[in-house]
XYZ file of C-alpha atoms in Angstrom:
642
model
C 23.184 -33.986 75.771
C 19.694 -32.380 75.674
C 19.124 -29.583 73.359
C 17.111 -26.691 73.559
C 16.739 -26.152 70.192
C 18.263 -28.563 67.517
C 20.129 -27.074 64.950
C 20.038 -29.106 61.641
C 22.505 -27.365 59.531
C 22.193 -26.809 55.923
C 21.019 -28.709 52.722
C 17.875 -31.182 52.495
C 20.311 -34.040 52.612
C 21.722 -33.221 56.370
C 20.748 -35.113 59.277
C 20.188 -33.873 63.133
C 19.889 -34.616 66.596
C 19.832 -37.390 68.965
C 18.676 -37.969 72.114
C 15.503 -39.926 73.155
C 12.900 -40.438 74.654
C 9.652 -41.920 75.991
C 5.600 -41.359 76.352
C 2.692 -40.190 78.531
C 1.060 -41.203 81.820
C -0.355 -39.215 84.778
C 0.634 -37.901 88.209
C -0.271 -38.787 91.691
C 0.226 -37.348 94.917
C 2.726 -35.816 96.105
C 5.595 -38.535 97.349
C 8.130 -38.266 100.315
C 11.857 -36.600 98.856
C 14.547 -38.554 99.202
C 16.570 -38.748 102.297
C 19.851 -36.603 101.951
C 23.237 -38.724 103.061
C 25.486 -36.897 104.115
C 29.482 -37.356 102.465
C 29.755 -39.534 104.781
C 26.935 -41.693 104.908
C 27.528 -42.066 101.220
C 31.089 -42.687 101.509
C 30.402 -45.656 104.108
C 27.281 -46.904 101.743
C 29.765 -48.715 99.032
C 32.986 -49.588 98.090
C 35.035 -49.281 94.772
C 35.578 -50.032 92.407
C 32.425 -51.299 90.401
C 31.524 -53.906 88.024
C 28.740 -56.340 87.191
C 26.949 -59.840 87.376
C 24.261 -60.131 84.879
C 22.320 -56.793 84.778
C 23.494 -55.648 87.787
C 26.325 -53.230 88.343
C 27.683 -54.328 91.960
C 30.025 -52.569 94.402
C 33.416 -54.309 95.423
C 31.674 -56.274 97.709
C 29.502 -57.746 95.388
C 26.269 -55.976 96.281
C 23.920 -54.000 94.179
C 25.025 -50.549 93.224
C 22.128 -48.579 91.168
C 23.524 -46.050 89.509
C 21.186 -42.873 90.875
C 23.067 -40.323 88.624
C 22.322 -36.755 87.408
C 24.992 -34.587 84.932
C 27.283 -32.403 86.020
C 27.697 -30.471 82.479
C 30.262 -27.564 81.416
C 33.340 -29.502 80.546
C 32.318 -30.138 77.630
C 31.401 -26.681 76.580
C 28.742 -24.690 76.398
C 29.514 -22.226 73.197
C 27.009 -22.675 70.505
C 28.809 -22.283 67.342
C 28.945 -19.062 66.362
C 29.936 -15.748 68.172
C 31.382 -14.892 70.915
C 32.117 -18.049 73.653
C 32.279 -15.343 76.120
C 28.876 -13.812 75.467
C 25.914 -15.279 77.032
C 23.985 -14.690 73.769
C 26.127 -16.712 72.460
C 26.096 -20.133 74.703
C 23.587 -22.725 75.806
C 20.809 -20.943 77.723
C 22.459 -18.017 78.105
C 25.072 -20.025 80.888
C 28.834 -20.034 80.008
C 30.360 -22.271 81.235
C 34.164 -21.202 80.563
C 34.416 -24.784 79.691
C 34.428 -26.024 83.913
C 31.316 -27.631 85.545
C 28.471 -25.487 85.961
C 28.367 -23.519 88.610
C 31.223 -22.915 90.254
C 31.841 -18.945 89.568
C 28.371 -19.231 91.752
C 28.521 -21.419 94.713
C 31.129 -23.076 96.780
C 31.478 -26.821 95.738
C 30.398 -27.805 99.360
C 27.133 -26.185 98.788
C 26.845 -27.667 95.193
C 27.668 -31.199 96.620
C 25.279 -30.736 99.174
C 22.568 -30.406 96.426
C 23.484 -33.526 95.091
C 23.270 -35.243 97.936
C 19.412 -33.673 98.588
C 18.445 -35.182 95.043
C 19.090 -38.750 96.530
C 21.944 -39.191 93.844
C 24.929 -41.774 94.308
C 26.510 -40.766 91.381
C 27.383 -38.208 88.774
C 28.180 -38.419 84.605
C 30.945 -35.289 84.135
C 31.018 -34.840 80.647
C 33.927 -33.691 79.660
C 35.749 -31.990 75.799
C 38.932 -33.516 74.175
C 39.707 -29.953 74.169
C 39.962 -30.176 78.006
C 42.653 -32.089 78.121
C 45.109 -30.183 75.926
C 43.828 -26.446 76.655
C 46.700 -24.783 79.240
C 44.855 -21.314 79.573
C 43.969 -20.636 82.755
C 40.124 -19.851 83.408
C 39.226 -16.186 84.064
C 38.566 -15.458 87.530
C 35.356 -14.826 87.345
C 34.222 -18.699 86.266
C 35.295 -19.624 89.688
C 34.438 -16.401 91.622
C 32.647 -18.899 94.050
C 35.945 -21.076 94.494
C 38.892 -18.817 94.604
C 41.043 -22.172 95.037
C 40.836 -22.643 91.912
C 41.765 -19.796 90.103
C 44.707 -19.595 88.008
C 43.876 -23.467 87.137
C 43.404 -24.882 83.760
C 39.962 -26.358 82.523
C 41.334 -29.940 83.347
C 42.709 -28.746 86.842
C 39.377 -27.167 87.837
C 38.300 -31.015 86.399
C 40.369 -32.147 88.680
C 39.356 -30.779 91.507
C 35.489 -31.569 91.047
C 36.602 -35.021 90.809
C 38.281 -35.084 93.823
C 35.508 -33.732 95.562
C 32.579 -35.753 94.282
C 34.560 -38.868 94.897
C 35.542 -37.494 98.890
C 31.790 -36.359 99.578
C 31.382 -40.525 98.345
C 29.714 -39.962 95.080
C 30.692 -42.261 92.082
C 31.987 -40.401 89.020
C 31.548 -41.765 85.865
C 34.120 -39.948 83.005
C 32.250 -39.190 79.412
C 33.965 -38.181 76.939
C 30.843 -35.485 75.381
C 32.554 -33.609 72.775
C 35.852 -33.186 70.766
C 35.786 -29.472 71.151
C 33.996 -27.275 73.397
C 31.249 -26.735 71.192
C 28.092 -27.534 72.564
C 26.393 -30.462 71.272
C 24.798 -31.693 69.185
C 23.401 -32.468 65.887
C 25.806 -30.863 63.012
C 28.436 -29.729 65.025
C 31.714 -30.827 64.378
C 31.661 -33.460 67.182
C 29.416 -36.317 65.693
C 31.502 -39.611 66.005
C 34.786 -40.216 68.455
C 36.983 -39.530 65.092
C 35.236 -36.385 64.512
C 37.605 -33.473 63.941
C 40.342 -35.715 65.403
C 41.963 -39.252 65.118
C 40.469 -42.768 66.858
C 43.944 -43.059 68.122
C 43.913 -39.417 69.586
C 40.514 -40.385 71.206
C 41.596 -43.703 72.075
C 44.898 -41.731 73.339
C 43.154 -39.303 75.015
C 40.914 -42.115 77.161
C 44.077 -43.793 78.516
C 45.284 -40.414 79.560
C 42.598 -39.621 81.923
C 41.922 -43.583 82.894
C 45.994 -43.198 84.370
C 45.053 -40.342 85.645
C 42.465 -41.003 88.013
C 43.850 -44.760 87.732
C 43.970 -44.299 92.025
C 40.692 -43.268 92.438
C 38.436 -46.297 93.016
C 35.465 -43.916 92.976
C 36.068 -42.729 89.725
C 34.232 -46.063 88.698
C 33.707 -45.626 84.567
C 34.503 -44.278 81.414
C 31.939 -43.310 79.118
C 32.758 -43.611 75.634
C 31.365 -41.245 73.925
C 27.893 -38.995 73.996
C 25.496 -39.955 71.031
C 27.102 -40.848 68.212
C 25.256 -39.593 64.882
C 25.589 -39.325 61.118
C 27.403 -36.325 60.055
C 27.341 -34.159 57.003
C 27.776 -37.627 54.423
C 28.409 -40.467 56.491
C 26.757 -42.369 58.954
C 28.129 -44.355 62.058
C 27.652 -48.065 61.701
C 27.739 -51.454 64.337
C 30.012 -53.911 62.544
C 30.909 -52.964 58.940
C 34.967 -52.875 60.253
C 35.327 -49.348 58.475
C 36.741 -46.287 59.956
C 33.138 -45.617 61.444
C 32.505 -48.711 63.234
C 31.032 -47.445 66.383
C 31.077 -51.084 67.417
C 34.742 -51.854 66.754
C 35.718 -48.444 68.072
C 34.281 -48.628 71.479
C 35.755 -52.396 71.931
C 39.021 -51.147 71.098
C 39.123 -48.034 73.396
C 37.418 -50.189 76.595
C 39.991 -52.986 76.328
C 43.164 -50.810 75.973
C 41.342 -48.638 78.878
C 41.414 -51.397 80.641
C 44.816 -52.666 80.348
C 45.696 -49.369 81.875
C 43.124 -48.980 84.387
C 40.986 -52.996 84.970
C 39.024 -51.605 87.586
C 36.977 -48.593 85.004
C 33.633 -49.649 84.017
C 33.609 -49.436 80.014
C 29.807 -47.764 78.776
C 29.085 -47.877 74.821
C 26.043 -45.674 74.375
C 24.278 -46.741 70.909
C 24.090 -45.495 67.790
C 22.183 -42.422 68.378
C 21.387 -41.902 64.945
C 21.496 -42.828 61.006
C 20.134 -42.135 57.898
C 18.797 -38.567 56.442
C 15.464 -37.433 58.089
C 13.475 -37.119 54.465
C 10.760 -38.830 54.030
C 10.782 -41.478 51.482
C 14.217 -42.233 52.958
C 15.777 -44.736 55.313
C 16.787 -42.875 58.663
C 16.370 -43.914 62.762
C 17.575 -44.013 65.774
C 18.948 -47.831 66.432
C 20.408 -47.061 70.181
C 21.421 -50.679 71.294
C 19.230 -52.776 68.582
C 22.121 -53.858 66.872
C 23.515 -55.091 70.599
C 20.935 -58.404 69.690
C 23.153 -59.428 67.006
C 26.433 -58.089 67.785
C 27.705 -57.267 71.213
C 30.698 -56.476 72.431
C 33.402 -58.358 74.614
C 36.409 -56.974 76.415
C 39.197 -58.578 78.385
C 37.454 -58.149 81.572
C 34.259 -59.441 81.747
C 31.824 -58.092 84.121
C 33.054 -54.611 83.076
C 30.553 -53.477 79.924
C 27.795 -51.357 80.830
C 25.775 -50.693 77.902
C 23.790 -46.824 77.674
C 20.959 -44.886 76.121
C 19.190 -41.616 76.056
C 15.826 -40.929 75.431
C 14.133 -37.555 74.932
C 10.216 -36.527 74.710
C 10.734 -34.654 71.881
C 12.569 -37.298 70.033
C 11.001 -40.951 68.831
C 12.627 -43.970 67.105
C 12.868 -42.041 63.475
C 12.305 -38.053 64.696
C 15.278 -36.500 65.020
C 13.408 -34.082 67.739
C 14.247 -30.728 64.992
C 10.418 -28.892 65.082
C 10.361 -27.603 61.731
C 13.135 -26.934 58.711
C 15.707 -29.107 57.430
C 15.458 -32.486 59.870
C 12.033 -32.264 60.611
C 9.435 -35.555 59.585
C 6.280 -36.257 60.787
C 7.863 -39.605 62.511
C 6.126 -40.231 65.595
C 7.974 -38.693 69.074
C 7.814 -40.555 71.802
C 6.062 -37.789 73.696
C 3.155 -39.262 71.338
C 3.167 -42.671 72.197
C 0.707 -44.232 74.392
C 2.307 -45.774 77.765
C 2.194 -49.045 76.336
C 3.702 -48.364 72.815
C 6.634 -46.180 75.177
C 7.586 -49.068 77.274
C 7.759 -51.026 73.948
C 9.840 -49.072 72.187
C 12.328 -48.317 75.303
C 12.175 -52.723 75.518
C 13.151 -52.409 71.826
C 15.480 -49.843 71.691
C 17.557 -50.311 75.341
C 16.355 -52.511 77.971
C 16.274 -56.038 76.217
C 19.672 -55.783 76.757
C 19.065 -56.707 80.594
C 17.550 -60.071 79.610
C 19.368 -62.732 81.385
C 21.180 -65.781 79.723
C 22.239 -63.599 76.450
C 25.270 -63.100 74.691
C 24.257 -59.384 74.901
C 23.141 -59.311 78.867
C 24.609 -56.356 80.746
C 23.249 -53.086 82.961
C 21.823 -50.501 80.562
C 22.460 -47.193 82.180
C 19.839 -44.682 80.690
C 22.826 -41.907 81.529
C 20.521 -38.965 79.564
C 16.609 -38.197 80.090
C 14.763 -35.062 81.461
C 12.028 -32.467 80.610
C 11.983 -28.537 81.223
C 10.738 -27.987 84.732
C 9.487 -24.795 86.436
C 7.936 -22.480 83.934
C 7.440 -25.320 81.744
C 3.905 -25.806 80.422
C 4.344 -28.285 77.716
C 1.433 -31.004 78.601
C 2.690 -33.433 76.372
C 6.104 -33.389 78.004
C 5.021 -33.287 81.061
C 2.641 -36.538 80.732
C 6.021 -38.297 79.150
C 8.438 -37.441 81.720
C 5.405 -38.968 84.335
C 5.035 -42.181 82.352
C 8.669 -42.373 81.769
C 9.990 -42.206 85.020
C 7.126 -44.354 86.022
C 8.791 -47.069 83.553
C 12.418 -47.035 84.718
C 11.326 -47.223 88.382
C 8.992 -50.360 87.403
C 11.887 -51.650 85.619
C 14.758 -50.581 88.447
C 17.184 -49.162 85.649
C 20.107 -47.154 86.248
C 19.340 -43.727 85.357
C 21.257 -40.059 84.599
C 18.972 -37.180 84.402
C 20.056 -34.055 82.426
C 21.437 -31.730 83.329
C 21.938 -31.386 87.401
C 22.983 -27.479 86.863
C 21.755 -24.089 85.744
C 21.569 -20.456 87.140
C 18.245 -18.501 87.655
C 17.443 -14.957 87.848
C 15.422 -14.330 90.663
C 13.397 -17.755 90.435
C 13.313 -18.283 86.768
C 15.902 -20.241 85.562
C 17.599 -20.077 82.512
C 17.627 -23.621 81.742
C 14.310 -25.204 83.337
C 15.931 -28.712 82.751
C 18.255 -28.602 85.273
C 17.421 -29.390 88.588
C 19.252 -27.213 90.760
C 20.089 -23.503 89.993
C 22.006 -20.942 91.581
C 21.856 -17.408 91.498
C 24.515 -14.497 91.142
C 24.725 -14.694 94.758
C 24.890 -18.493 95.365
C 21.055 -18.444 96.096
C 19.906 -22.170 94.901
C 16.343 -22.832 93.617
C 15.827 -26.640 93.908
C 13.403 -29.135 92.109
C 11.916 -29.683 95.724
C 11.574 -26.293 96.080
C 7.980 -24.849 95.834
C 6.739 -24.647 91.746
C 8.804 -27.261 90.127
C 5.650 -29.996 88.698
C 8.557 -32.485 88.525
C 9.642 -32.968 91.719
C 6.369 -35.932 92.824
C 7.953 -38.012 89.929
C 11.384 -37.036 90.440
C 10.700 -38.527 93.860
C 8.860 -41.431 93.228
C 11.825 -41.918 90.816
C 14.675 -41.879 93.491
C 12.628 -43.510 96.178
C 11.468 -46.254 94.446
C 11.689 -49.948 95.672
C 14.563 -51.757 93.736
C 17.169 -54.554 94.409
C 19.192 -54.113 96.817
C 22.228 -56.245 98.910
C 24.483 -59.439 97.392
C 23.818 -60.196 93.612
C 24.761 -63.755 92.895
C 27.888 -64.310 90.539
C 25.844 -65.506 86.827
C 27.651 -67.118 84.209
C 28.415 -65.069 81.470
C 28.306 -65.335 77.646
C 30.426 -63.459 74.937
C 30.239 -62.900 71.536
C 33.370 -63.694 69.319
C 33.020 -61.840 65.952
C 35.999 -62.727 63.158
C 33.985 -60.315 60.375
C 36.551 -58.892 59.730
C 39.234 -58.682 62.065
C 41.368 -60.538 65.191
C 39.085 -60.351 68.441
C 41.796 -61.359 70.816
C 40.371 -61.047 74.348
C 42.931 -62.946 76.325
C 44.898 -60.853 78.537
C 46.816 -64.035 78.570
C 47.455 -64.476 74.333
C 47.777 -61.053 74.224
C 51.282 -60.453 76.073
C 52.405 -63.320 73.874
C 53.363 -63.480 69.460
C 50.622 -64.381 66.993
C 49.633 -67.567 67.511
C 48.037 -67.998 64.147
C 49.866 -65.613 61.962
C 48.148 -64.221 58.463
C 44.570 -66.010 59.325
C 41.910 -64.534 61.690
C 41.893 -64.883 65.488
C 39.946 -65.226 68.204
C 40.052 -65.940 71.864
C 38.119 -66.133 74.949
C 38.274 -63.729 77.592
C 40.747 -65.111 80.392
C 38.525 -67.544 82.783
C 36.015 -68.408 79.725
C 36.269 -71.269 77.178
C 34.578 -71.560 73.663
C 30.929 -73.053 73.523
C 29.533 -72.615 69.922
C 31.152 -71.689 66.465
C 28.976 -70.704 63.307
C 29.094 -72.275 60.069
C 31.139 -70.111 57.890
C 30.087 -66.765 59.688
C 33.474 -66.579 61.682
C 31.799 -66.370 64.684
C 31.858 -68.098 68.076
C 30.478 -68.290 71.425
C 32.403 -68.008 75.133
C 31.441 -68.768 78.837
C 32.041 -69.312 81.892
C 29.498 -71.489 82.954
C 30.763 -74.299 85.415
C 34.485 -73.230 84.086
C 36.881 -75.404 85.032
C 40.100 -73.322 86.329
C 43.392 -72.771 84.177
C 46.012 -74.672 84.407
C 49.836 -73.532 84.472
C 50.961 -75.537 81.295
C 51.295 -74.483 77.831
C 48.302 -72.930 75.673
C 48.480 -74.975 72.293
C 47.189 -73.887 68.675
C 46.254 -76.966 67.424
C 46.622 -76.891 63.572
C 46.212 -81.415 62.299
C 44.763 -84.149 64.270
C 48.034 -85.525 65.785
C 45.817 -84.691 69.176
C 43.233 -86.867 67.503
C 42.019 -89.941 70.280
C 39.572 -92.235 71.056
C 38.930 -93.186 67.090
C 37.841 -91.222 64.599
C 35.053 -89.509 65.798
C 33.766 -87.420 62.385
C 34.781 -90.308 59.950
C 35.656 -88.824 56.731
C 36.394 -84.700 57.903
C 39.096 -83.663 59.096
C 39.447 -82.707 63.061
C 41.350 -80.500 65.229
C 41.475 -81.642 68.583
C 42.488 -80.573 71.569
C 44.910 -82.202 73.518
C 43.434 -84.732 76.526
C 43.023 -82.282 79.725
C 42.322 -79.287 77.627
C 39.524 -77.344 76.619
C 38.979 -75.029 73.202
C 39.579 -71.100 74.523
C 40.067 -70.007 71.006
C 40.155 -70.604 67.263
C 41.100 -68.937 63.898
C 39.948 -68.498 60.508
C 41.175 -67.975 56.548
C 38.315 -67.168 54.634
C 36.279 -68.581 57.107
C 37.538 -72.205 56.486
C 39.072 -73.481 60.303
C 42.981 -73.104 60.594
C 43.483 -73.854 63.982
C 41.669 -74.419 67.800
C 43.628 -72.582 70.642
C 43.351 -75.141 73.638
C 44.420 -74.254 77.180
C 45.335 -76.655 80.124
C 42.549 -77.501 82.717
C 43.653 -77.415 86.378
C 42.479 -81.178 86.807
C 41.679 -84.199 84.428
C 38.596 -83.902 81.908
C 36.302 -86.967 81.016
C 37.287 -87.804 77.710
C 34.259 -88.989 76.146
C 31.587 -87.002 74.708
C 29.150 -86.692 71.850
C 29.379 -85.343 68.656
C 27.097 -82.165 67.837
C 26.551 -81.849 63.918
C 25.828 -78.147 62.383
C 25.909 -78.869 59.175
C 22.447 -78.770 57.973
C 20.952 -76.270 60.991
C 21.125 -74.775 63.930
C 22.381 -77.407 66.576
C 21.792 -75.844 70.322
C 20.213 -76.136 73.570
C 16.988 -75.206 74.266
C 16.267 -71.817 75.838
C 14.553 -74.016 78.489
C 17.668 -75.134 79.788
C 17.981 -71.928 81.523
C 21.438 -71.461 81.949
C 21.898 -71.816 78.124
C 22.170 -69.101 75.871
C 19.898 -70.050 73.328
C 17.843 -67.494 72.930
C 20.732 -64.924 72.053
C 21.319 -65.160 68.055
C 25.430 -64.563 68.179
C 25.826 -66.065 63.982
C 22.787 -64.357 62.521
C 22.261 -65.938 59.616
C 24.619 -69.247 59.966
C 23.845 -72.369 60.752
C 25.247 -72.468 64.868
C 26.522 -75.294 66.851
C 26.306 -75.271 70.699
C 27.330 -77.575 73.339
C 25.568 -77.666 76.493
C 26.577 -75.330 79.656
C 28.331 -78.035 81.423
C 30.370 -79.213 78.447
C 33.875 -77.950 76.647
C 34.659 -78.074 73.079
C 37.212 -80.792 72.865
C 37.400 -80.425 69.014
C 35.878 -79.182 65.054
C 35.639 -81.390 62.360
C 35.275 -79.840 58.924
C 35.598 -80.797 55.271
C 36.949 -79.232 51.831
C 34.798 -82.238 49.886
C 31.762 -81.311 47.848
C 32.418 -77.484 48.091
C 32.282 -77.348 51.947
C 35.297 -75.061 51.988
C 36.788 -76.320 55.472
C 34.267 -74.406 57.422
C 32.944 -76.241 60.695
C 30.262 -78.451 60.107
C 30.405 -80.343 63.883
C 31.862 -79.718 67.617
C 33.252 -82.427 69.982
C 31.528 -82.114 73.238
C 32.752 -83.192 76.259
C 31.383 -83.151 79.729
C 33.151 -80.728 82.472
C 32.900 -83.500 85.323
């Protein structure tokens, strides 16, 4: 969430903010608005639920669905921290929200919709409190004087209800989960990480309650983890460590039990937003989805992780945005940055991830972005929000500008970020309207040329990552016992077999690429050779080997020496001869040339990695305990697919 001013609590040794952001570039003339669908039109325009093929998000037909998508804020709160939450003085811009949408004590939700659709959007983020979802007060009258249908409802009825109208007017609603309480965010406030001020299993508790209850919605298309996740007063989020503030492990966790109650959700893990104390002399940034390179994540459903980020002109890669006091460094913003060094840095920081071929490939929704508007006569801003929106039109990204709603008092709005605003007597002031200087490159934005119609199905490739824990991701293994009780597990996401192990890292490598289908017999954990055939094919090591007709879908660990190779039942025979690929003194894998390979991706960093090719299975691991090899895998057995 953008903030107007960024409070960085107390002490020299407290952090701040989040949100990012790009640099500079100039305007042209002015550019045709979008065309306005009608509920309809939308409605007719694509069908639920989403999910993806490479970098695309895709409709249930299979065809491109951009995500077009502004924030509907409120929900989460708009109460600043101290004070009275019912005093104006006292919340966000002078706008309370009484914890609802925006809006809606001043205009009929028709008329709001109807905005929506003028923007050109397809879609809408509704951020939403964990505080929403227990609070049974009723909201005063007055917060939806502009609805009277609603009154007497609670904050998650009135929730509810915007739902169900987005979703009938055809807009796609994607659930984020902003805040714990309805404090507005962000930067030392209580609502840092998902375990802030409450439990991962509340949070994770909390997602499956609202993923059943708009389970029969096929319009309410994702759930969005949770908003910018940031060091708080002594601790900082981290990607991988397996500690109670393992962003990484946290967000795979929540999206697969999400979607064992709801497949259809698109799960979106926004970055680490940021880390470190901003002092100078010490070690503090913004990583977003860096540490995506190394270690991604993989869920039960593939072709369900959208991956996010926000960026900010007053922000840069190691500013927490905070213009003076505690928090404040003389780290570049990216409002600073020359258009070239921007489109870097957003490369760097968020869009690499839509590289195709990689363990890491996936949409990357930038769900947050924006600048003030009318009134606004910050040049430096103004040349960033030009350049940026320049950059994620030339690179067709998804996109979620903040925030969609404000109020104005007789044409000056309170918050100039938003892009429509209404009046105490419903009276909207639009970004097309007359005096907004954003509206040519919110235009350009919206109207721009991007892909469009059938994306073809691409294979995909997933990380397996035994750090520290199981990462069972078979829907298939998991309704059944341990198979490999006291060492750790992994498996491939139903559909996908195992390509590529590291050497003592624990990790491994899944696709799909030229699968073979799944046979009905039994899935076997292979744990000596007595599947061992066609002569000894790593003379001296020991092997597990599938049995003939299977393929490796899985493996486990004890102290990273191989216990056992999961192997699952092809649908028709396998050729059983093959090479062996040796990974004991390097990295053994196919060239990124081969295209369809994912060589390029580094899923063991630091390990030596074997790969076999995309149209190969793993028929087996030798490894050894002689000269202090400790059992790890040292070579694969690769067969051909056909």
């Amino acid at each position: 969430m953008r903030r107007l001013a960024i409070r960085l609590l107390s002490l020299a040794t407290t952090l701040c903010a989040l949100a990012v952001g790009p640099p500079p570039a100039a305007s042209a003339a002015a550019v045709q608005a979008p065309v306005a669908l009608t509920g309809a039109q939308l409605s007719a325009s694509w069908t639920g639920p989403l999910s993806t093929r490479g970098r695309y998000v895709v409709d249930a037909g299979g065809n491109r669905f951009k995500l077009m998508s502004g924030n509907w804020s409120g929900a989460q709160g708009t109460w600043e921290g101290s004070g009275d939450p019912n005093d104006p003085a006292d919340n966000q811009a002078g706008q309370v929200s009484h914890d609802i949408p925006l809006g809606l004590d001043r205009a009929p939700l028709a008329d709001i919709l109807a905005g929506f659709h003028g923007l050109g959007l397809n879609s809408v983020r509704l951020p939403f409190a964990d505080a929403m979802i227990h609070d049974g007060t009723a909201v005063p009258d007055a917060a939806v004087a502009a609805n009277p249908q609603l009154r007497g409802s609670t904050p998650l009825q009135v929730y509810d209800a915007v739902v169900a109208a987005l979703t009938a007017d055809g807009f796609a609603v994607v659930l984020n989960n902003h805040t714990t309480t309805y404090r507005f965010c962000c930067g030392l406030d209580g609502n840092e990480r998902w375990n802030s001020g409450q439990s991962t299993q509340r949070w994770e508790d909390d997602w499956l309650f609202m993923a059943n209850r708009y389970r029969d919605n096929k319009r309410v298309v994702g759930a969005d983890l949770r908003n910018e996740v940031r060091r708080d007063t002594w601790d900082d989020p981290n990607w991988g460590m397996g500690d109670a503030h393992d962003e990484y492990a946290a967000f795979e966790e929540a999206g697969n039990r999400i979607l064992q109650a709801d497949p259809d959700l698109l799960i979106i893990m926004e970055g680490i937003n940021w880390q470190g104390i901003p002092l100078a002399g010490l070690p503090h940034g913004r990583p977003m989805l860096t540490p995506v390179a190394t270690l991604s994540n993989t869920l039960v459903d593939s072709g369900k992780l959208v991956y996010s980020a926000h960026f900010y002109a007053y922000t840069g890669p190691a500013n927490t945005g905070a213009g003076s006091g505690p928090g404040a460094t003389s780290d570049p913003r990216y409002q600073d940055f020359t258009p070239e060094q921007l489109a870097a840095a957003v490369d760097d920081e968020a869009l690499f991830v839509t590289r195709t071929g990689q363990h890491f490939t996936a949409p990357v929704w930038i769900s947050e972005f924006g600048a003030g508007g009318r009134g606004s006569t910050d040049a430096k801003e103004h040349a960033w929000f030009d350049t940026f929106t320049a950059l994620l039109a030339a690179r067709d990204a998804d996109f979620a500008v903040w925030p969609l709603v404000g109020w104005h008092n007789n044409g000056a709005p309170q918050d100039s970020w938003a892009l429509l605003h209404y009046d105490a007597a419903g009276r909207r002031l639009s970004i097309e309207d007359p005096g907004d200087w954003r509206a040519d490159d919110w235009n350009r934005l919206v109207t721009a040329p991007s892909y469009t119609g059938q994306v073809p199905d691409a294979p995909h490739w997933n990380m397996l990552d035994l750090d520290h824990a199981d990462q069972n991701v078979s829907r298939h293994m998991l309704a059944l016992p341990d198979w490999s009780s006291g060492n750790r597990k992994g498996d491939c996401p139903d559909g996908q077999r195992l390509i590529g192990l590291g050497r003592g890292s624990g990790r491994g490598l899944c696709t799909d690429a030229g699968q073979p289908g799944t046979g009905a017999g039994e899935w076997v954990a292979v744990t000596d050779e007595r599947y061992v055939t066609g002569g000894d094919w790593a003379s001296g090591y020991n092997k597990l080997q599938c049995p003939d007709g299977d393929f490796a879908v899985g493996y486990s660990v004890r102290n990273n020496a191989m216990a056992a190779l999961l192997c699952a039942p092809a649908t028709g025979p396998l050729p059983t001869t093959g090479r062996v690929l040796w990974f004991d003194h390097g990295d053994n894998r196919p060239p990124a040339s081969t295209g369809s390979d994912s060589a390029a991706g580094d899923w063991a960093p630091g390990s030596y990695k074997g790969q076999c090719a995309a149209g190969e299975y793993v028929a087996g691991v030798a490894m050894t305990w002689r000269r202090l090899q400790y059992g790890v895998p040292d070579a694969l057995l690769c067969r051909p697919l056909g």
